[in-house]
Tab-separated table of N, CA and C in Angstrom:
chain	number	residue	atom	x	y	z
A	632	UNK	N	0.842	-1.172	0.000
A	632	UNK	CA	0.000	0.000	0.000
A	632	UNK	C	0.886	1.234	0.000
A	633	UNK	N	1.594	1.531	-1.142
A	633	UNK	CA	2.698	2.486	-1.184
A	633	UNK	C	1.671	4.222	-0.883
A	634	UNK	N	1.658	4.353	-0.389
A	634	UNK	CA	1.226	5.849	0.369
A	634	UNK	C	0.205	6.416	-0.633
A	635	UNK	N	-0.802	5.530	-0.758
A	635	UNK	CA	-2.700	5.228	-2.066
A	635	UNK	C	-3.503	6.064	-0.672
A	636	UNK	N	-3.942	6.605	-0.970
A	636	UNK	CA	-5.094	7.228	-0.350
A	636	UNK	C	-6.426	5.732	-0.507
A	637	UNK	N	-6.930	5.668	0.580
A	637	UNK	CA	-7.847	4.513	0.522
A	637	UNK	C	-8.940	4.294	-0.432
A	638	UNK	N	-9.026	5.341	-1.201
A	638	UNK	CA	-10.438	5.116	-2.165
A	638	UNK	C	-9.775	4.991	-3.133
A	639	UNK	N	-8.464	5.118	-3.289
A	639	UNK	CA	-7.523	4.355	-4.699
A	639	UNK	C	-7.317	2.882	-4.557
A	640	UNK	N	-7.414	2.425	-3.590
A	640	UNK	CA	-7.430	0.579	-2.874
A	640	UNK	C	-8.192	-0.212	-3.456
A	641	UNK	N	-8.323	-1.202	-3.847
A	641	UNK	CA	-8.972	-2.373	-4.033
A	641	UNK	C	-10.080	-2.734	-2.684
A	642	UNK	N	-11.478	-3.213	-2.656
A	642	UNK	CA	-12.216	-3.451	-1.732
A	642	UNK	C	-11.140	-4.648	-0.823
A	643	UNK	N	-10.069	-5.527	-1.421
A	643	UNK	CA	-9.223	-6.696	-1.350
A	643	UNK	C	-8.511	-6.083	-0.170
A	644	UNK	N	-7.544	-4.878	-0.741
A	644	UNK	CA	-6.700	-4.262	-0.221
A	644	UNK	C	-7.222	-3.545	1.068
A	645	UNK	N	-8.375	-3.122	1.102
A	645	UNK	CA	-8.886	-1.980	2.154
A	645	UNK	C	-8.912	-3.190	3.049
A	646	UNK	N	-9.470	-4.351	3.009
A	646	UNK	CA	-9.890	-5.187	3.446
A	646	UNK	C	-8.616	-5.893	4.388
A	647	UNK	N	-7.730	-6.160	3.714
A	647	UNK	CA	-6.349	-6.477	4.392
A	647	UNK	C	-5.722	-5.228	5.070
A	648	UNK	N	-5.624	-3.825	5.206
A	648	UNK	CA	-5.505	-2.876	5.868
A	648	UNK	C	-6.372	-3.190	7.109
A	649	UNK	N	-7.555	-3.490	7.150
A	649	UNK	CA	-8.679	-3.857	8.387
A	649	UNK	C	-7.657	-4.549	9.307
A	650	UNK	N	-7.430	-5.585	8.094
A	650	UNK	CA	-7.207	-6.983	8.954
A	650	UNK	C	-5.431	-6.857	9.791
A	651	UNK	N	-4.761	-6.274	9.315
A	651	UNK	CA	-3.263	-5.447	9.925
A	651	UNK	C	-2.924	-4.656	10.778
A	652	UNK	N	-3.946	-3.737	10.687
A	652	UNK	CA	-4.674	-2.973	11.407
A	652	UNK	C	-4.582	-3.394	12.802
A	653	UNK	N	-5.797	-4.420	12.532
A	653	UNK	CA	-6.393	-5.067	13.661
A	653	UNK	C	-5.512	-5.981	14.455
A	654	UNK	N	-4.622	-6.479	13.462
A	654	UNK	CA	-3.975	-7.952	14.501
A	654	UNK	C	-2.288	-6.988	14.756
A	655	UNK	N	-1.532	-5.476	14.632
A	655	UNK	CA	-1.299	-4.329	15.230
A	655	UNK	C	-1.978	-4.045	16.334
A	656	UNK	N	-3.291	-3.560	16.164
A	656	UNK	CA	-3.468	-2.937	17.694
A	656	UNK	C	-4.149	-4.265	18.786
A	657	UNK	N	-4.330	-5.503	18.808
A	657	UNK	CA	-4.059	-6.500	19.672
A	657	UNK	C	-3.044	-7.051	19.797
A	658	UNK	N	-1.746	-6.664	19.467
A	658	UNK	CA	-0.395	-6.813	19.653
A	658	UNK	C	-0.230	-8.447	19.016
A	659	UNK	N	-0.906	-8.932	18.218
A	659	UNK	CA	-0.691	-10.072	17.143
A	659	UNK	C	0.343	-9.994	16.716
A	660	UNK	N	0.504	-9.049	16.058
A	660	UNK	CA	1.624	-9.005	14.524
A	660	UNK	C	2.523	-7.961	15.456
A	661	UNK	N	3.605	-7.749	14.049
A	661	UNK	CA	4.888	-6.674	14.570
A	661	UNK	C	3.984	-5.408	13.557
A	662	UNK	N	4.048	-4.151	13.765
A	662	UNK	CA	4.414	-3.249	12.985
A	662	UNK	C	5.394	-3.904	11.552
A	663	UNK	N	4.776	-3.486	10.217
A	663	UNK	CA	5.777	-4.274	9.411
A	663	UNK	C	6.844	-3.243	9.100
A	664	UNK	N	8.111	-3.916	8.969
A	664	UNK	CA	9.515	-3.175	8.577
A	664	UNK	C	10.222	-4.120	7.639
A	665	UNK	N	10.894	-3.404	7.333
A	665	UNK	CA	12.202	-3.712	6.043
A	665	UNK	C	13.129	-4.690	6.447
A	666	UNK	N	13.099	-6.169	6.181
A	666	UNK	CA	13.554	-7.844	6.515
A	666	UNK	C	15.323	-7.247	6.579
A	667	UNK	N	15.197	-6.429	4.857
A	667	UNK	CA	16.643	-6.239	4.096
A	667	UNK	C	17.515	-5.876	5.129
A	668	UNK	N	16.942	-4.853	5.520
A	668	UNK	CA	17.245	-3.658	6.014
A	668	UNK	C	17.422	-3.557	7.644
A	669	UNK	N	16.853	-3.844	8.088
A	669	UNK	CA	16.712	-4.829	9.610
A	669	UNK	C	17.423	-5.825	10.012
A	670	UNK	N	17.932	-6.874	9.114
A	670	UNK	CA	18.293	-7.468	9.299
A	670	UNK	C	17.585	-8.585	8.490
A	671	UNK	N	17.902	-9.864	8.670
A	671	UNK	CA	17.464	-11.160	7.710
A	671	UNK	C	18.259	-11.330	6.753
A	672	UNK	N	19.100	-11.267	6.017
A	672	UNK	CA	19.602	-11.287	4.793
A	672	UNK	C	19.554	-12.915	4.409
A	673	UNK	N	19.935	-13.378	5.707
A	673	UNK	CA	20.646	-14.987	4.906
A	673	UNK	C	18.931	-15.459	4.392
A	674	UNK	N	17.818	-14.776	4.867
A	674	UNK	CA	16.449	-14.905	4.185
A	674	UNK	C	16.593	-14.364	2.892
A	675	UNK	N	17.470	-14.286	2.005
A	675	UNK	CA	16.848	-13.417	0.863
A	675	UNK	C	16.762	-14.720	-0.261
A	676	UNK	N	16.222	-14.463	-1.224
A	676	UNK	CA	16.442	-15.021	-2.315
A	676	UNK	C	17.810	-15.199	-3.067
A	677	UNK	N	18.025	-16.054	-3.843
A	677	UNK	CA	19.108	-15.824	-5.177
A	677	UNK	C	19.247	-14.348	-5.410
A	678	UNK	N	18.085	-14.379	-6.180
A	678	UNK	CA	17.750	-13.393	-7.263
A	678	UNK	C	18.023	-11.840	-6.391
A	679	UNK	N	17.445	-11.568	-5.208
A	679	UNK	CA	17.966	-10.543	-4.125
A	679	UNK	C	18.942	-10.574	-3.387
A	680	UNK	N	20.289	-11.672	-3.651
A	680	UNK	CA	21.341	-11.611	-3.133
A	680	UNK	C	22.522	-11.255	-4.565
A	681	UNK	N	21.832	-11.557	-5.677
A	681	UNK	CA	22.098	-11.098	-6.808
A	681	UNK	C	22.498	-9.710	-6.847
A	682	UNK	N	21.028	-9.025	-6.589
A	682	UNK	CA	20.357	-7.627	-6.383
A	682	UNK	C	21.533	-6.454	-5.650
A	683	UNK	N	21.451	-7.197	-4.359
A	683	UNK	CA	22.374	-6.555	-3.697
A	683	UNK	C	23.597	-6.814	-3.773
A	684	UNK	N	24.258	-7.792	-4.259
A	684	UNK	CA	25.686	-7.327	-4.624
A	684	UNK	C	26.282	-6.666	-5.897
A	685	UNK	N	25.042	-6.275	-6.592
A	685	UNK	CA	25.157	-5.408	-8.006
A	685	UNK	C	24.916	-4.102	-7.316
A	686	UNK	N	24.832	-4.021	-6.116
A	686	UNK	CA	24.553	-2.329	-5.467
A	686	UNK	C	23.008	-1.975	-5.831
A	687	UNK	N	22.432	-3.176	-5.971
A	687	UNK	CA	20.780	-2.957	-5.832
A	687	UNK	C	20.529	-2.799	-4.236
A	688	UNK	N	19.057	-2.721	-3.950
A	688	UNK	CA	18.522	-2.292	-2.344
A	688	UNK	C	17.327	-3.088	-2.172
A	689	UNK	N	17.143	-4.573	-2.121
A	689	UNK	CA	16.183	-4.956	-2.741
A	689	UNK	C	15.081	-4.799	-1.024
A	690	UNK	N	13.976	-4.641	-0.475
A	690	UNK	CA	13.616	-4.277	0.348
A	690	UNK	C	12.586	-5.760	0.094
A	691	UNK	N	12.508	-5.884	1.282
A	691	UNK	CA	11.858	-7.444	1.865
A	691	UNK	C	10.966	-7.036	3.436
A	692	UNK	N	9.704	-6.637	2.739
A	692	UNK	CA	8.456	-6.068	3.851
A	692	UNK	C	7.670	-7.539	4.921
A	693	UNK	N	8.078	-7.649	6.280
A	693	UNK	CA	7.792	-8.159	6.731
A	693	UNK	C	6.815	-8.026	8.084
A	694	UNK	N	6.182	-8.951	8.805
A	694	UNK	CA	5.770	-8.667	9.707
A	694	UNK	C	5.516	-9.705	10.662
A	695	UNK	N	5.928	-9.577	12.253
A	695	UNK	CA	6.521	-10.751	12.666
A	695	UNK	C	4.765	-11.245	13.156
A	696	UNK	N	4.555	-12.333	13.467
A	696	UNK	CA	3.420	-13.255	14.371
A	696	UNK	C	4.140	-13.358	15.675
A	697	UNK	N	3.256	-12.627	17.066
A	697	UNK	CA	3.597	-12.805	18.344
A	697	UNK	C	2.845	-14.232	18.921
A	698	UNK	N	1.569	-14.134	18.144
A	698	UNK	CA	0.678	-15.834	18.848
A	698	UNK	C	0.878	-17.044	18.484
């Protein structure tokens, strides 16, 4: 959801915002952040370990499960 004002969203998309939302403010999920960037790497793909040693930035959006 790159920074869409909500009536540019898919009913799909608004719908999964609800649902992120929601399992955020019952402390379910993490806030999502950058895997790359944060840390994780030995998680990346080929193709994004490729990425980044060509001086690409390949960004890997995650979000952790607390339950």
């Amino acid at each position: 959801m790159n920074h869409m004002g909500i009536e540019d969203l898919s009913p799909e998309e608004q719908e999964f915002g609800v649902w992120l939302t929601n399992g955020i403010e019952r402390g379910w999920i993490s806030d999502p952040y950058c895997h790359t960037h944060d840390g994780g790497y030995q998680y990346m793909s080929e193709e994004e370990v490729e990425e980044w040693e060509a001086g690409g930035d390949p960004c890997e959006h995650v979000v952790r499960i607390f339950i």
